[in-house]
Amino acid sequence: MVTLIIATIPACELALSDVFASLPDIEIEAERIVKGEENAAMPLLWVRGVEPDDFEAACEADPTIDDLELLADFDEELLYRMQWFDRIGLLFQMLTNANATILEAVGESETWHLRLLYPSREHLSKTKTFCSEHGLSFSIDAIRNMDRDPSGRYGLTSIQYNALITAVDAGYFDVPREVTLDELAAEMNLSHQALSECLRRGTHVLIEDTVLIGAAEFNL
């Protein structure tokens, strides 16, 4: 069964450890990470909380980085393309042997927070075995099996998923609203209070599961 996890990995065991150490306020978010040549990965990274000159100077001293290129400067965030070398064996193991898909990767405070999709629990066990054999840290903060219920993709209960979908279809989130909460509750045969709580909790889960990476607590 397809398995979704959120995991944390120290930067010293993945990439950009020296950058995080020298720039404690930096936040890095991967736009994309693709496998390059045999010992390299080529990520596109959004960089926040630092000036371009300071970031580039820190990158020069980091052995995991090569071929740094600034693609865009939007004042509060920078988009870079680079290559990662050296301590990225864990990354390649996840991308190749374990067939994992990196959905999100955010680095801050010398730690990487990853959202990973594995084809099965058996594939996930390959990453855990690899880390154990190589003395690497791989902390799983949340895990969820993906079944046929579409709510499982987002960490929602079936009731939360159906409530949100019904609310969107009925125009509850439109401006102005096309239906009141009481009308929607009557349509779904729920009380006003039950539906209100369902929508709030479902929205909370979606925000954690899509925006606040590393903070989600999945409904298993």
Short mmCIF file of C-alpha atoms in Angstrom, two decimals:
data_model
loop_
_atom_site.label_atom_id
_atom_site.label_comp_id
_atom_site.label_asym_id
_atom_site.label_seq_id
_atom_site.Cartn_x
_atom_site.Cartn_y
_atom_site.Cartn_z
CA MET A 1 0.00 0.00 0.00
CA VAL A 2 1.26 3.48 -0.87
CA THR A 3 2.68 5.19 2.21
CA LEU A 4 3.06 8.90 2.91
CA ILE A 5 5.45 10.06 5.62
CA ILE A 6 6.88 13.22 7.10
CA ALA A 7 10.45 12.75 8.30
CA THR A 8 13.24 14.88 9.72
CA ILE A 9 16.91 14.45 8.84
CA PRO A 10 19.86 16.46 10.19
CA ALA A 11 21.38 18.64 7.50
CA CYS A 12 24.79 17.15 8.27
CA GLU A 13 23.47 13.84 6.90
CA LEU A 14 21.86 15.25 3.78
CA ALA A 15 23.00 18.60 2.38
CA LEU A 16 23.85 22.25 3.15
CA SER A 17 24.99 21.62 6.72
CA ASP A 18 27.66 24.35 6.57
CA VAL A 19 25.18 26.83 5.10
CA PHE A 20 22.69 26.28 7.95
CA ALA A 21 25.47 26.53 10.54
CA SER A 22 26.71 29.87 9.25
CA LEU A 23 23.26 31.35 8.50
CA PRO A 24 20.99 30.37 11.43
CA ASP A 25 17.99 32.40 10.22
CA ILE A 26 17.88 30.89 6.74
CA GLU A 27 14.96 28.85 5.43
CA ILE A 28 15.29 26.74 2.30
CA GLU A 29 12.43 25.10 0.41
CA ALA A 30 12.96 22.72 -2.48
CA GLU A 31 10.98 23.55 -5.59
CA ARG A 32 12.28 20.36 -7.18
CA ILE A 33 14.98 17.77 -6.55
CA VAL A 34 16.04 15.58 -9.44
CA LYS A 35 18.74 12.95 -9.74
CA GLY A 36 21.66 14.12 -11.85
CA GLU A 37 24.79 12.20 -12.68
CA GLU A 38 25.96 9.27 -10.56
CA ASN A 39 27.02 11.24 -7.49
CA ALA A 40 24.99 14.42 -7.82
CA ALA A 41 21.50 15.83 -7.42
CA MET A 42 20.24 19.01 -9.04
CA PRO A 43 17.76 20.87 -6.83
CA LEU A 44 15.89 24.11 -7.41
CA LEU A 45 15.70 25.86 -4.05
CA TRP A 46 13.80 28.83 -2.66
CA VAL A 47 15.99 30.64 -0.13
CA ARG A 48 14.57 33.01 2.49
CA GLY A 49 15.92 35.08 5.36
CA VAL A 50 19.30 35.93 3.85
CA GLU A 51 20.92 38.27 1.37
CA PRO A 52 22.24 36.79 -1.90
CA ASP A 53 25.88 37.71 -1.18
CA ASP A 54 25.77 36.08 2.27
CA PHE A 55 24.14 32.92 0.94
CA GLU A 56 26.56 32.58 -1.93
CA ALA A 57 29.54 33.11 0.37
CA ALA A 58 28.26 30.37 2.68
CA CYS A 59 27.74 28.04 -0.28
CA GLU A 60 31.35 28.45 -1.36
CA ALA A 61 32.45 26.88 1.94
CA ASP A 62 29.92 24.03 1.80
CA PRO A 63 31.36 20.84 0.25
CA THR A 64 27.94 19.54 -0.81
CA ILE A 65 27.37 22.40 -3.29
CA ASP A 66 28.65 23.06 -6.78
CA ASP A 67 27.54 25.07 -9.82
CA LEU A 68 25.45 27.58 -7.86
CA GLU A 69 23.26 29.82 -10.04
CA LEU A 70 20.81 32.55 -8.99
CA LEU A 71 17.73 32.24 -11.20
CA ALA A 72 15.46 34.88 -9.65
CA ASP A 73 15.54 37.50 -6.89
CA PHE A 74 12.14 38.49 -5.47
CA ASP A 75 13.54 40.56 -2.56
CA GLU A 76 12.15 38.34 0.20
CA GLU A 77 13.02 35.05 -1.48
CA LEU A 78 15.65 33.84 -3.93
CA LEU A 79 15.49 30.99 -6.41
CA TYR A 80 18.71 29.06 -6.93
CA ARG A 81 19.79 26.11 -9.01
CA MET A 82 22.77 24.09 -7.80
CA GLN A 83 24.28 20.65 -7.65
CA TRP A 84 24.64 18.58 -4.48
CA PHE A 85 27.59 16.26 -3.98
CA ASP A 86 29.28 14.31 -1.21
CA ARG A 87 26.94 13.47 1.70
CA ILE A 88 23.81 12.70 -0.32
CA GLY A 89 23.85 8.89 -0.23
CA LEU A 90 20.62 8.89 1.78
CA LEU A 91 18.94 11.12 -0.77
CA PHE A 92 19.90 8.85 -3.65
CA GLN A 93 18.81 5.78 -1.72
CA MET A 94 15.36 7.31 -1.26
CA LEU A 95 15.08 8.35 -4.89
CA THR A 96 16.38 5.13 -6.44
CA ASN A 97 16.42 1.92 -4.39
CA ALA A 98 13.35 2.84 -2.35
CA ASN A 99 11.53 4.52 -5.28
CA ALA A 100 10.46 7.40 -3.06
CA THR A 101 8.97 10.63 -4.38
CA ILE A 102 10.02 13.78 -2.54
CA LEU A 103 6.82 15.83 -2.37
CA GLU A 104 8.26 18.60 -0.20
CA ALA A 105 11.58 19.40 1.43
CA VAL A 106 12.13 22.35 3.78
CA GLY A 107 15.38 23.05 5.59
CA GLU A 108 15.80 25.25 8.67
CA SER A 109 17.74 25.19 11.94
CA GLU A 110 20.18 22.64 10.51
CA THR A 111 17.36 20.16 9.88
CA TRP A 112 15.54 18.97 6.77
CA HIS A 113 11.80 18.26 6.96
CA LEU A 114 10.72 15.93 4.17
CA ARG A 115 7.34 14.78 2.91
CA LEU A 116 7.93 11.49 1.10
CA LEU A 117 5.70 9.13 -0.85
CA TYR A 118 6.71 5.45 -0.96
CA PRO A 119 5.10 2.78 -3.17
CA SER A 120 4.75 0.52 -0.12
CA ARG A 121 5.82 -0.03 3.47
CA GLU A 122 8.45 -2.43 2.12
CA HIS A 123 10.06 0.40 0.16
CA LEU A 124 10.04 2.58 3.26
CA SER A 125 11.80 -0.21 5.18
CA LYS A 126 14.65 -0.02 2.65
CA THR A 127 15.34 3.58 3.66
CA LYS A 128 15.18 2.67 7.35
CA THR A 129 17.57 -0.24 6.80
CA PHE A 130 19.95 1.97 4.82
CA CYS A 131 20.02 4.54 7.62
CA SER A 132 20.60 1.87 10.25
CA GLU A 133 23.47 0.32 8.30
CA HIS A 134 25.16 3.69 7.73
CA GLY A 135 24.53 5.24 11.15
CA LEU A 136 22.18 7.90 9.79
CA SER A 137 19.29 9.61 11.55
CA PHE A 138 15.88 9.26 9.91
CA SER A 139 13.08 10.31 12.27
CA ILE A 140 9.56 9.59 11.06
CA ASP A 141 7.26 12.25 12.52
CA ALA A 142 4.06 11.07 10.85
CA ILE A 143 3.04 8.15 8.66
CA ARG A 144 -0.14 7.42 6.74
CA ASN A 145 -1.21 4.58 4.49
CA MET A 146 -2.95 5.72 1.32
CA ASP A 147 -6.01 3.62 0.61
CA ARG A 148 -8.72 4.05 -2.00
CA ASP A 149 -10.49 6.70 0.06
CA PRO A 150 -9.40 10.05 -1.46
CA SER A 151 -9.52 11.67 1.98
CA GLY A 152 -6.40 9.70 2.87
CA ARG A 153 -4.32 11.73 0.47
CA TYR A 154 -4.70 14.80 2.64
CA GLY A 155 -4.86 13.46 6.20
CA LEU A 156 -8.61 14.09 6.44
CA THR A 157 -11.28 11.83 7.85
CA SER A 158 -13.97 10.77 5.38
CA ILE A 159 -16.48 13.07 7.08
CA GLN A 160 -14.11 16.06 6.88
CA TYR A 161 -13.36 15.35 3.24
CA ASN A 162 -17.03 15.05 2.28
CA ALA A 163 -17.94 18.18 4.25
CA LEU A 164 -15.27 20.28 2.53
CA ILE A 165 -16.14 18.99 -0.94
CA THR A 166 -19.87 19.55 -0.37
CA ALA A 167 -19.21 23.05 0.98
CA VAL A 168 -17.11 23.99 -2.04
CA ASP A 169 -19.66 22.60 -4.51
CA ALA A 170 -22.50 24.42 -2.75
CA GLY A 171 -20.68 27.76 -2.79
CA TYR A 172 -20.13 28.04 0.96
CA PHE A 173 -16.62 29.43 0.43
CA ASP A 174 -17.64 31.80 -2.36
CA VAL A 175 -17.71 35.57 -1.85
CA PRO A 176 -20.52 36.27 -1.24
CA ARG A 177 -21.60 32.87 0.06
CA GLU A 178 -24.25 31.05 -1.92
CA VAL A 179 -25.37 28.91 1.00
CA THR A 180 -25.43 29.36 4.77
CA LEU A 181 -23.94 26.95 7.27
CA ASP A 182 -27.43 26.01 8.47
CA GLU A 183 -28.55 25.22 4.92
CA LEU A 184 -25.43 23.19 4.29
CA ALA A 185 -25.85 21.33 7.59
CA ALA A 186 -29.44 20.46 6.70
CA GLU A 187 -28.35 19.18 3.30
CA MET A 188 -25.73 16.94 4.94
CA ASN A 189 -28.04 15.86 7.78
CA LEU A 190 -25.65 17.27 10.38
CA SER A 191 -26.11 19.75 13.21
CA HIS A 192 -24.84 23.31 12.81
CA GLN A 193 -22.21 22.66 15.49
CA ALA A 194 -21.06 19.34 14.04
CA LEU A 195 -20.59 20.76 10.56
CA SER A 196 -18.84 23.88 11.84
CA GLU A 197 -16.34 21.78 13.79
CA CYS A 198 -15.86 19.44 10.85
CA LEU A 199 -15.04 22.28 8.46
CA ARG A 200 -12.69 23.97 10.93
CA ARG A 201 -10.81 20.78 11.75
CA GLY A 202 -10.63 19.77 8.11
CA THR A 203 -9.27 23.16 7.11
CA HIS A 204 -6.74 22.99 9.96
CA VAL A 205 -5.51 19.58 8.77
CA LEU A 206 -5.20 20.77 5.17
CA ILE A 207 -3.13 23.79 6.19
CA GLU A 208 -0.80 21.67 8.30
CA ASP A 209 -0.56 18.98 5.65
CA THR A 210 0.17 21.34 2.76
CA VAL A 211 1.60 24.57 4.20
CA LEU A 212 3.17 23.83 7.57
CA ILE A 213 5.39 20.94 6.54
CA GLY A 214 6.77 19.06 9.50
CA ALA A 215 3.90 20.16 11.75
CA ALA A 216 1.17 17.84 10.49
CA GLU A 217 -0.43 15.25 12.75
CA PHE A 218 -2.18 12.90 10.38
CA ASN A 219 -5.50 11.26 11.15
CA LEU A 220 -4.61 7.58 10.81
#
